[in-house]
mmCIF file of N, CA, C and O and ligand atoms in Angstrom:
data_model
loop_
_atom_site.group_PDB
_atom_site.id
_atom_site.type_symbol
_atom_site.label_atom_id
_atom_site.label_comp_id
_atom_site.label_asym_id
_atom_site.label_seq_id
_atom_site.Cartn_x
_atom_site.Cartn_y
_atom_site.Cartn_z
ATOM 1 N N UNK E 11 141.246 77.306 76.591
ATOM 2 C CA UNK E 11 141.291 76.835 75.219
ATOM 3 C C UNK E 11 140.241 75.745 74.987
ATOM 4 O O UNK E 11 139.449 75.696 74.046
ATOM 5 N N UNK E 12 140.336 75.088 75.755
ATOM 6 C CA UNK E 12 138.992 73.662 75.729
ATOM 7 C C UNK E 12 137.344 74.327 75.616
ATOM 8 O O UNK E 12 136.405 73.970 74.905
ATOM 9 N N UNK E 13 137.435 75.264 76.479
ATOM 10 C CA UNK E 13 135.832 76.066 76.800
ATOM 11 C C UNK E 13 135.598 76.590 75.481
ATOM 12 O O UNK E 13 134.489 76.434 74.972
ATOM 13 N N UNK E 14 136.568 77.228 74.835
ATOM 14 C CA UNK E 14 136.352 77.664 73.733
ATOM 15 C C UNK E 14 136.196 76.407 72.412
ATOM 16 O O UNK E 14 135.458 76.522 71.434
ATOM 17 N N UNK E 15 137.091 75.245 72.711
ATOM 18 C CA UNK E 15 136.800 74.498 71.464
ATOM 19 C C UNK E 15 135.566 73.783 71.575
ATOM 20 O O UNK E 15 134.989 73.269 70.617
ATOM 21 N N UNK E 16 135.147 73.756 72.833
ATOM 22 C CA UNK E 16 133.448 72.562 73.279
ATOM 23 C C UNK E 16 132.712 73.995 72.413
ATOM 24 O O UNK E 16 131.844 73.728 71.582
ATOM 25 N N UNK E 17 132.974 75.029 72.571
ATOM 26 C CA UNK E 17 131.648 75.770 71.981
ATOM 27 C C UNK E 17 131.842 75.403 70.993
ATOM 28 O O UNK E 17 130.960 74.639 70.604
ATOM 29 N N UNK E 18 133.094 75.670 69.906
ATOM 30 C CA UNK E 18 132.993 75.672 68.520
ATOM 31 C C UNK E 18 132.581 74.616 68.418
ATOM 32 O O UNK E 18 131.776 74.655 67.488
ATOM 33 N N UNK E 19 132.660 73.192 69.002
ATOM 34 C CA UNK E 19 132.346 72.003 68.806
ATOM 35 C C UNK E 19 131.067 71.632 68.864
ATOM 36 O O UNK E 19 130.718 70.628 68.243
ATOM 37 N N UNK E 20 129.850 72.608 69.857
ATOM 38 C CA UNK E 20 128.444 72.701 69.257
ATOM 39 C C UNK E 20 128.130 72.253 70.644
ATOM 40 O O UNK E 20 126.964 72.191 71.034
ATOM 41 N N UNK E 21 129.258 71.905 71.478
ATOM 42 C CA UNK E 21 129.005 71.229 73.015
ATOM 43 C C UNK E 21 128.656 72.466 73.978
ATOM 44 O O UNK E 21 129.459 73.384 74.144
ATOM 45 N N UNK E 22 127.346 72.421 74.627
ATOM 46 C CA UNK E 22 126.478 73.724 75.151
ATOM 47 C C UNK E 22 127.090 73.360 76.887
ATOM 48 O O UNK E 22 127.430 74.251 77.665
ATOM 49 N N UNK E 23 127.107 72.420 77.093
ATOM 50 C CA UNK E 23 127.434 72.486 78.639
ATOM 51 C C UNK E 23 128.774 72.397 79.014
ATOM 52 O O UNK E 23 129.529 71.546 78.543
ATOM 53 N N UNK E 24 129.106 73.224 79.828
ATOM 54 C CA UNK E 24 130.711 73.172 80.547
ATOM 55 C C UNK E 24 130.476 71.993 82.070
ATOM 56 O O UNK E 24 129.644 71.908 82.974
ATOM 57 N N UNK E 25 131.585 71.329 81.719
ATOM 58 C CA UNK E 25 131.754 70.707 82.938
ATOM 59 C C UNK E 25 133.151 70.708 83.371
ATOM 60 O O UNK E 25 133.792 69.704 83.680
ATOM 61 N N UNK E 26 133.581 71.946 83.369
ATOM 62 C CA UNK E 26 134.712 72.237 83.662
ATOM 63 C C UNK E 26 134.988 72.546 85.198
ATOM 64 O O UNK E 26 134.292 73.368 85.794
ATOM 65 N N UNK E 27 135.918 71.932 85.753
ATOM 66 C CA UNK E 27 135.500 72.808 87.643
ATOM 67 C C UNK E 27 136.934 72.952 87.870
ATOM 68 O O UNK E 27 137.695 71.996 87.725
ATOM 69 N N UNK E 28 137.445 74.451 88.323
ATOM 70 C CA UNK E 28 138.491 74.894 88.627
ATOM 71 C C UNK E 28 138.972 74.421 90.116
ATOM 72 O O UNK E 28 138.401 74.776 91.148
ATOM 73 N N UNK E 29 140.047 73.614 90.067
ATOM 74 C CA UNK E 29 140.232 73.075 91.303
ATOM 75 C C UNK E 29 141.377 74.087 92.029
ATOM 76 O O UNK E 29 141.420 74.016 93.257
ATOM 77 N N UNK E 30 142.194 74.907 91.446
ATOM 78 C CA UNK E 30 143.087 75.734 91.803
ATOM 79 C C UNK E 30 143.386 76.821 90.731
ATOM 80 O O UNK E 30 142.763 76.930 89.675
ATOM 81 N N UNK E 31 144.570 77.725 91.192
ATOM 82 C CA UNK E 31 145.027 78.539 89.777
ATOM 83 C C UNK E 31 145.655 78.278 88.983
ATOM 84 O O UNK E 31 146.044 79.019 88.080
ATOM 85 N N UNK E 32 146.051 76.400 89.261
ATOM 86 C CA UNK E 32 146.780 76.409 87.651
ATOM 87 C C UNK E 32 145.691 74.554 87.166
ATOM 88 O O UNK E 32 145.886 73.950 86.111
ATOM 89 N N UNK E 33 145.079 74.273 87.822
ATOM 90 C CA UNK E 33 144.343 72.986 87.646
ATOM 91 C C UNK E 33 142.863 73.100 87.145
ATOM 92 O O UNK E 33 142.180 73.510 88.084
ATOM 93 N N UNK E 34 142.238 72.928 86.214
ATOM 94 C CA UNK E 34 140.846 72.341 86.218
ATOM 95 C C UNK E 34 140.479 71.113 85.698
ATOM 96 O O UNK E 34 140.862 70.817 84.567
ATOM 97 N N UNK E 35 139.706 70.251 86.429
ATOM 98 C CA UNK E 35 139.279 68.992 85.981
ATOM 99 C C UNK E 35 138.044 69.190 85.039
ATOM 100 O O UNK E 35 136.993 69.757 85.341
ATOM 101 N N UNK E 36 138.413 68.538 83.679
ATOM 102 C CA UNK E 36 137.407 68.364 82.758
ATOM 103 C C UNK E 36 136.971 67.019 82.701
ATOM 104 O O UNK E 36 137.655 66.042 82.395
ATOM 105 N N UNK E 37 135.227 67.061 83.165
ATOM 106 C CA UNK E 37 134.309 65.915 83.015
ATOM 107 C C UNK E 37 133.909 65.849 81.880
ATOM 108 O O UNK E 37 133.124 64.910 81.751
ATOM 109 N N UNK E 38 134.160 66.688 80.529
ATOM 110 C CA UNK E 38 133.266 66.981 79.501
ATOM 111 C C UNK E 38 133.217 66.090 79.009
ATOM 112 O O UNK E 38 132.015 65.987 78.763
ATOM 113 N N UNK E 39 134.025 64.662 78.361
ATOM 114 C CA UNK E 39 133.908 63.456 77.895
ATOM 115 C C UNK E 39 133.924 62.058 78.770
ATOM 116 O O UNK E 39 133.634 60.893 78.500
ATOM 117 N N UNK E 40 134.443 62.793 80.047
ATOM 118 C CA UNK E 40 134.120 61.252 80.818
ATOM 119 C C UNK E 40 134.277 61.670 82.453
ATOM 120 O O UNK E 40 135.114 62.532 82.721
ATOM 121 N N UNK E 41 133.684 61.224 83.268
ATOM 122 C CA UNK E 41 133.645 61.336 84.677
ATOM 123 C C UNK E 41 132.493 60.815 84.967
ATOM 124 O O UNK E 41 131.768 60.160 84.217
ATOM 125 N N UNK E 42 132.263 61.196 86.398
ATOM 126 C CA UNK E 42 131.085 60.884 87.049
ATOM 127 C C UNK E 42 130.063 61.332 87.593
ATOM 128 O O UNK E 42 130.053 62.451 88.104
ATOM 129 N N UNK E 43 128.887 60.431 87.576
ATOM 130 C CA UNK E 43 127.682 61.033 87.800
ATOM 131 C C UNK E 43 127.005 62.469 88.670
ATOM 132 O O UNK E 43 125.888 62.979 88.755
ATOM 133 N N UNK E 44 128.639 62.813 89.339
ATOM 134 C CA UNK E 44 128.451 64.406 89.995
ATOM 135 C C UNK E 44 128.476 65.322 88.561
ATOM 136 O O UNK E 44 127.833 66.371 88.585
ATOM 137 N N UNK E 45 129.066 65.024 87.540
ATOM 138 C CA UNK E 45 129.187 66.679 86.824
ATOM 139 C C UNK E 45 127.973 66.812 86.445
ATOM 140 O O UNK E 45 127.814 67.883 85.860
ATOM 141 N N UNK E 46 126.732 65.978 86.551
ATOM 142 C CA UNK E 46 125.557 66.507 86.039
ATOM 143 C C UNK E 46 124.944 67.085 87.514
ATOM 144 O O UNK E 46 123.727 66.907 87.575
ATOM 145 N N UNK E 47 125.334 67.528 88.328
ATOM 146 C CA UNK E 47 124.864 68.090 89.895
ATOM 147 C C UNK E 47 124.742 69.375 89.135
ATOM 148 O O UNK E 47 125.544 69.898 88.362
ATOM 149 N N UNK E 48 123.509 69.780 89.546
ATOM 150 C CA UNK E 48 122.819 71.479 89.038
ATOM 151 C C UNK E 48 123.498 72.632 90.092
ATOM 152 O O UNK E 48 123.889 72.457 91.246
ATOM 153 N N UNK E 49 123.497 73.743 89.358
ATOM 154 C CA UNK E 49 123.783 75.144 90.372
ATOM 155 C C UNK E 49 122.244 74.874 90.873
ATOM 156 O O UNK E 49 121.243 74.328 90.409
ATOM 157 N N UNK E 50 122.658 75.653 92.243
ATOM 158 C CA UNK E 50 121.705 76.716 93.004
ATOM 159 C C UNK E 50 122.073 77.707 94.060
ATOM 160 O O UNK E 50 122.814 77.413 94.998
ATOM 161 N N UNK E 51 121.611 78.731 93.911
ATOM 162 C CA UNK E 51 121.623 79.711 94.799
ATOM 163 C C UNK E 51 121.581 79.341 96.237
ATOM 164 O O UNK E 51 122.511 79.735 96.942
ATOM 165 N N UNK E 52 120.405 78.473 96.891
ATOM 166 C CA UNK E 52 120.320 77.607 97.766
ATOM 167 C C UNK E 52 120.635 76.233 97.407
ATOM 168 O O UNK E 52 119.735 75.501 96.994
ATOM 169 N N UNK E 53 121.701 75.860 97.514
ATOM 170 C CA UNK E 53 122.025 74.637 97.739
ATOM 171 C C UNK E 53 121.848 73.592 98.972
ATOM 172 O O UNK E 53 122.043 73.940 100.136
ATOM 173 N N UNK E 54 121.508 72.446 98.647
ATOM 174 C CA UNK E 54 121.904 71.854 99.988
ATOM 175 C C UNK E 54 122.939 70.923 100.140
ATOM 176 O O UNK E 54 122.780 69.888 100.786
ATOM 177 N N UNK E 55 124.341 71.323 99.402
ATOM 178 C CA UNK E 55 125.200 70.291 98.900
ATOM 179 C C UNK E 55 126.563 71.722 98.781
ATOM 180 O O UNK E 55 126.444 72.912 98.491
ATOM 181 N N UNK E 56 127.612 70.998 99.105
ATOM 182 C CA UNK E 56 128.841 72.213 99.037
ATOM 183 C C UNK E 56 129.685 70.975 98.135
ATOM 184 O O UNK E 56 129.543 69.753 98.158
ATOM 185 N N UNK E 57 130.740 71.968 97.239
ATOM 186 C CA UNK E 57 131.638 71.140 96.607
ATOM 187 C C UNK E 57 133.369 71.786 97.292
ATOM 188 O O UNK E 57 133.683 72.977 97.296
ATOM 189 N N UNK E 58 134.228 70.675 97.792
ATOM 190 C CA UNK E 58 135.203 71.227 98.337
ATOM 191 C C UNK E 58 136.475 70.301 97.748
ATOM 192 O O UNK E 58 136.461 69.074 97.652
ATOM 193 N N UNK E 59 137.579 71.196 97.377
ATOM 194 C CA UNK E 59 138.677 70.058 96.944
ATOM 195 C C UNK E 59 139.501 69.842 98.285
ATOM 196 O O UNK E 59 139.663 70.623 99.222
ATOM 197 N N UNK E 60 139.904 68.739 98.124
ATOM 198 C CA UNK E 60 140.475 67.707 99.123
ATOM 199 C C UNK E 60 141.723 67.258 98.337
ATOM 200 O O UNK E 60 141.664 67.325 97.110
ATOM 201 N N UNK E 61 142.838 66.812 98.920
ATOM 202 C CA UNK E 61 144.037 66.435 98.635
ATOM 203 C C UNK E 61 144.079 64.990 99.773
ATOM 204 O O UNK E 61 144.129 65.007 101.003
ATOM 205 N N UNK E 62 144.023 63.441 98.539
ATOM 206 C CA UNK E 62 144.074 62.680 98.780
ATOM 207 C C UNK E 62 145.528 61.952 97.932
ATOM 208 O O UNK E 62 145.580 61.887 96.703
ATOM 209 N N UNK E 63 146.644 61.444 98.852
ATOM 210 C CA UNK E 63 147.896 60.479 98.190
ATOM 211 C C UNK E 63 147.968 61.900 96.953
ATOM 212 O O UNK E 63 147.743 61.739 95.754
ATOM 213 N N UNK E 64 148.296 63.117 97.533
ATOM 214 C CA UNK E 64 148.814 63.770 96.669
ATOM 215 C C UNK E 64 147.826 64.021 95.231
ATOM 216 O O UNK E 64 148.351 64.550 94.251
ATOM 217 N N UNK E 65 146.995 63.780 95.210
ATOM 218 C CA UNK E 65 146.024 64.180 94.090
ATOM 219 C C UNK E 65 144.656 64.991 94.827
ATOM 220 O O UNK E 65 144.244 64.976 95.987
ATOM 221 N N UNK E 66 144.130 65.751 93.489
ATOM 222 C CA UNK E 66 143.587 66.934 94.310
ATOM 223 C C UNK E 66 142.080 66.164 93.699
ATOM 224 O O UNK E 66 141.948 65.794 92.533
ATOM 225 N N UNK E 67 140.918 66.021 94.881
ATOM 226 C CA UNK E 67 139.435 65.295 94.623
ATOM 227 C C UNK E 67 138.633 66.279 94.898
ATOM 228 O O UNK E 67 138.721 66.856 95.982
ATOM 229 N N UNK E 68 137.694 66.644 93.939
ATOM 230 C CA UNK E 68 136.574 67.269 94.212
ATOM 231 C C UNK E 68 135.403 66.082 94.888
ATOM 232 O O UNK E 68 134.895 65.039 94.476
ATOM 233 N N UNK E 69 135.340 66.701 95.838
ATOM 234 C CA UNK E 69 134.473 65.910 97.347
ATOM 235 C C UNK E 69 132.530 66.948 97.232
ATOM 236 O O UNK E 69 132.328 68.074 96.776
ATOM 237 N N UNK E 70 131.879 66.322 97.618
ATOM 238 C CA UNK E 70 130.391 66.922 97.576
ATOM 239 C C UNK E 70 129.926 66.749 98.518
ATOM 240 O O UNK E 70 129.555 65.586 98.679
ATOM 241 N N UNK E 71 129.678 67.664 99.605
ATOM 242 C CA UNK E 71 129.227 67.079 101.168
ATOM 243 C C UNK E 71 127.814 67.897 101.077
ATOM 244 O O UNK E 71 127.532 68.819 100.312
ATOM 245 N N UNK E 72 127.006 67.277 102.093
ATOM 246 C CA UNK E 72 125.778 67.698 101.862
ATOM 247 C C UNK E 72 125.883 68.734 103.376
ATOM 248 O O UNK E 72 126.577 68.309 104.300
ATOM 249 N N UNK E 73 125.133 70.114 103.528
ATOM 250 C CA UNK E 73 124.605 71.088 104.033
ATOM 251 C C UNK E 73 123.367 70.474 104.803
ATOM 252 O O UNK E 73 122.948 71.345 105.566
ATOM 253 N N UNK E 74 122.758 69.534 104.884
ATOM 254 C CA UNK E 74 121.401 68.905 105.248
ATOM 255 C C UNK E 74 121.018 67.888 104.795
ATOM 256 O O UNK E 74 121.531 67.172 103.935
ATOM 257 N N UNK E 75 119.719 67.736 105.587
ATOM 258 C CA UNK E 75 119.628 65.999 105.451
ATOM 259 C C UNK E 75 118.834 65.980 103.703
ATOM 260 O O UNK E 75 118.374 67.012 103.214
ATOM 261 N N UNK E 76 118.819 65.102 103.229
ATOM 262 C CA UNK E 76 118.517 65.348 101.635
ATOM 263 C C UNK E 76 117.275 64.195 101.385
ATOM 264 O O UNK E 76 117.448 62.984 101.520
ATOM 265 N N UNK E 77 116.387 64.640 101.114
ATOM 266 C CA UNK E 77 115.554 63.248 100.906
ATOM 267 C C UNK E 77 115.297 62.582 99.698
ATOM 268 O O UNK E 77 115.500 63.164 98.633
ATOM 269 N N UNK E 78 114.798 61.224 99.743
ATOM 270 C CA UNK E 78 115.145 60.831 98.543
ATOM 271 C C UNK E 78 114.180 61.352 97.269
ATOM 272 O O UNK E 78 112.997 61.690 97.234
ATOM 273 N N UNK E 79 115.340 61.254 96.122
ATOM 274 C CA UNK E 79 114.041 62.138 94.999
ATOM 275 C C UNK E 79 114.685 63.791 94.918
ATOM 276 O O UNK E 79 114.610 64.579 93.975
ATOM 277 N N UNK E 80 115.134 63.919 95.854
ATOM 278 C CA UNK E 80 115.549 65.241 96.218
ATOM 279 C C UNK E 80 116.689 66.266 94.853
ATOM 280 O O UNK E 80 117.825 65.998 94.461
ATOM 281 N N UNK E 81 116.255 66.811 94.670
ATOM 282 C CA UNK E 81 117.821 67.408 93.680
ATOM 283 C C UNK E 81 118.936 67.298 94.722
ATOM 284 O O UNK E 81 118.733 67.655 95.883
ATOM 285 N N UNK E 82 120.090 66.815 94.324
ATOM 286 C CA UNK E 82 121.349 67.794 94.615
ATOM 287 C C UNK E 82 122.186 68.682 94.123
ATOM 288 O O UNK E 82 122.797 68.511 93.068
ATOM 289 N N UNK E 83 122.292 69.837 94.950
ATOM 290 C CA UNK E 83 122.694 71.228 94.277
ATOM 291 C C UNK E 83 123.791 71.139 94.981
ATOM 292 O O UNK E 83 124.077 70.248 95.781
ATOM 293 N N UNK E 84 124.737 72.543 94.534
ATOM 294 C CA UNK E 84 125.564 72.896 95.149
ATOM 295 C C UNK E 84 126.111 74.524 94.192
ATOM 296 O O UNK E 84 125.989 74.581 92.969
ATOM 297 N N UNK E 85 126.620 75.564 94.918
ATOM 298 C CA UNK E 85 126.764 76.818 94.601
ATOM 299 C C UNK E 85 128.115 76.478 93.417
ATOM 300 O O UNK E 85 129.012 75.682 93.694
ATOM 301 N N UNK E 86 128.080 76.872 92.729
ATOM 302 C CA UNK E 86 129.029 76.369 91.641
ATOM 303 C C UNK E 86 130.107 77.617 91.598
ATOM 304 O O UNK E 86 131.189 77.524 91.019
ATOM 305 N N UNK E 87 129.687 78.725 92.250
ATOM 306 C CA UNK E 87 130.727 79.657 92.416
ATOM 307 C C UNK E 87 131.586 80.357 91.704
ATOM 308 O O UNK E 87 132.681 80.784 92.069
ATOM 309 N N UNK E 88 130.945 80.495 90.433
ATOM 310 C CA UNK E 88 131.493 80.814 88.958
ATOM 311 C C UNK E 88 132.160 82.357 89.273
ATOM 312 O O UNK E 88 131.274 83.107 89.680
ATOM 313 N N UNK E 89 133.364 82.958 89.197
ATOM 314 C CA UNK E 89 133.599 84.082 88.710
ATOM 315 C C UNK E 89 133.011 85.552 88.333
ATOM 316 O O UNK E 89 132.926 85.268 87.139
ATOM 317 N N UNK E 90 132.608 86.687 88.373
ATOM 318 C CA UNK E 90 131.538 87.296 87.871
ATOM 319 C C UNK E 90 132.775 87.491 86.481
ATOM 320 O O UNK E 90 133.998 87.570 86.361
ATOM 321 N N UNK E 91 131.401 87.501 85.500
ATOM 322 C CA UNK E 91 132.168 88.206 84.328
ATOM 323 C C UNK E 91 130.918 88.826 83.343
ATOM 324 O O UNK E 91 129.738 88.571 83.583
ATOM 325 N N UNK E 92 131.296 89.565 82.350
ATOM 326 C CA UNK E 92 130.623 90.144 81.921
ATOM 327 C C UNK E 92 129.551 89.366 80.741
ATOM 328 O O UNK E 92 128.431 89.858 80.876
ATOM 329 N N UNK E 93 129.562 88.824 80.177
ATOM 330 C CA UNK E 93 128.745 87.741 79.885
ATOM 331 C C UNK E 93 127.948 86.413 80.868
ATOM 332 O O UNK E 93 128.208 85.229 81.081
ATOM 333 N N UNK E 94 126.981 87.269 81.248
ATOM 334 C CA UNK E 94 125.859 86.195 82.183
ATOM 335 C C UNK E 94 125.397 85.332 81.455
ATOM 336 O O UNK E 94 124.886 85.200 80.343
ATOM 337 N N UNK E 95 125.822 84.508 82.726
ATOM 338 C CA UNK E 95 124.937 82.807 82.218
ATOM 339 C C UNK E 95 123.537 82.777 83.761
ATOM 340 O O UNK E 95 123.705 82.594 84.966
ATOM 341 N N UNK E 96 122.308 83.038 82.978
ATOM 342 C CA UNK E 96 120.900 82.947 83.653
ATOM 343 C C UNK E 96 121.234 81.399 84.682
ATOM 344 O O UNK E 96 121.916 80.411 84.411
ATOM 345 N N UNK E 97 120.411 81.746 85.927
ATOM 346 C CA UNK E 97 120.236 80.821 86.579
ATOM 347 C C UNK E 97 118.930 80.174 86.793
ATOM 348 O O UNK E 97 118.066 80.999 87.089
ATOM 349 N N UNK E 98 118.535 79.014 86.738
ATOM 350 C CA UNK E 98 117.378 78.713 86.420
ATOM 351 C C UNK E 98 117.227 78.063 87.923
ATOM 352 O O UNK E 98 116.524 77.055 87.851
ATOM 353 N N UNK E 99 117.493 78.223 88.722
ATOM 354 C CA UNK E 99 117.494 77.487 90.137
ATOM 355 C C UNK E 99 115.837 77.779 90.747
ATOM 356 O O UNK E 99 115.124 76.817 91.032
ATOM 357 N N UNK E 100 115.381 79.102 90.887
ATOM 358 C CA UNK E 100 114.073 79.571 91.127
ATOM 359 C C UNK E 100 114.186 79.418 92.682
ATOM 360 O O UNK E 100 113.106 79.540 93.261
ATOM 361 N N UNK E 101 114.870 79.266 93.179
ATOM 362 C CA UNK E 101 114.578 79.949 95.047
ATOM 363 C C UNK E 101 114.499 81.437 94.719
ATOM 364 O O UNK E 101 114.677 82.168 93.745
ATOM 365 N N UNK E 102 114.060 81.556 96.314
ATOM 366 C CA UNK E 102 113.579 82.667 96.615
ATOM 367 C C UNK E 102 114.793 83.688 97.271
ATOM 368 O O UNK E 102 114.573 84.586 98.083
ATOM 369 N N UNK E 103 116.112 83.321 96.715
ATOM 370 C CA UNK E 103 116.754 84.112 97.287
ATOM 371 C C UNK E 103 118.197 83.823 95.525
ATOM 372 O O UNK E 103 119.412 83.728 95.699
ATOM 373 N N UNK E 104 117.718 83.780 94.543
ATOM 374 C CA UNK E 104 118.317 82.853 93.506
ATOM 375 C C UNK E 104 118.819 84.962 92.942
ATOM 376 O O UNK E 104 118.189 85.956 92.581
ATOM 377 N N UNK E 105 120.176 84.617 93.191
ATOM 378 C CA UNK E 105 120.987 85.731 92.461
ATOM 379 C C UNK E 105 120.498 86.142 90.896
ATOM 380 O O UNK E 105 120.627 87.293 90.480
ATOM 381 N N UNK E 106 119.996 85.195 90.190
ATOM 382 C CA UNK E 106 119.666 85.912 88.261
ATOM 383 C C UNK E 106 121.029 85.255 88.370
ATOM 384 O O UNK E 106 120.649 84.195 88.869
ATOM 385 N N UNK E 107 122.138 85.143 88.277
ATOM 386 C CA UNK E 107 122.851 84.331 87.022
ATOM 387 C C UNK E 107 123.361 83.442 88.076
ATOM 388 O O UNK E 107 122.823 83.184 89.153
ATOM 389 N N UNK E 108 124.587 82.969 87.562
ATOM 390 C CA UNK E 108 125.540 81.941 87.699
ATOM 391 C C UNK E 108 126.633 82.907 87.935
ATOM 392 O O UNK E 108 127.032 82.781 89.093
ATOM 393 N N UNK E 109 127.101 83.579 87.459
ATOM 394 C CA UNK E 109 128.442 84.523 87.432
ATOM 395 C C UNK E 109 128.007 85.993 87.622
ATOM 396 O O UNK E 109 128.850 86.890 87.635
HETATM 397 ZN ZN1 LIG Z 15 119.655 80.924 91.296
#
């Protein structure tokens, strides 16, 4: 219901991240400086939920050493569905979408 009202609302980016099958954390009006972390096909960054004092944390561990300046990515792992969202990542191994 939210994904649908940010569109009507003119809001182009989802920062929605499904933490389970009945949970997703929405950054769309406030969080932190991870929800602007880009997809990529090659990432060098994994996103994993963790259960800390009973609350569920999306954690960002890095795949390699990262230098500074560096993007951090991570596979965002979207669903396939029939409406593609293009991936603009440009490796050489970059699937064409997101989903
Ligand atoms: Zn890609």
């Amino acid at each position: 219901m939210r994904e649908k009202r940010y569109v009507q609302e003119g809001i182009g980016s989802s920062y929605l991240f499904r933490v389970d099958h009945d949970t997703i954390i929405d950054a769309t009006k406030c969080g932190n400086l991870a929800r602007f972390i880009n997809h990529c096909c090659t990432p060098n960054c994994y996103a994993k939920v963790i259960t800390i004092e009973a609350q569920k944390k999306i954690v960002i561990y890095s795949k390699q050493p990262i230098g500074v300046n560096e993007e951090i990515t991570y596979d965002y792992k979207f669903p396939i569905e029939d409406t593609k969202i293009p991936c603009l990542c440009r490796t050489e191994s970059c699937r064409g979408t997101l989903n």
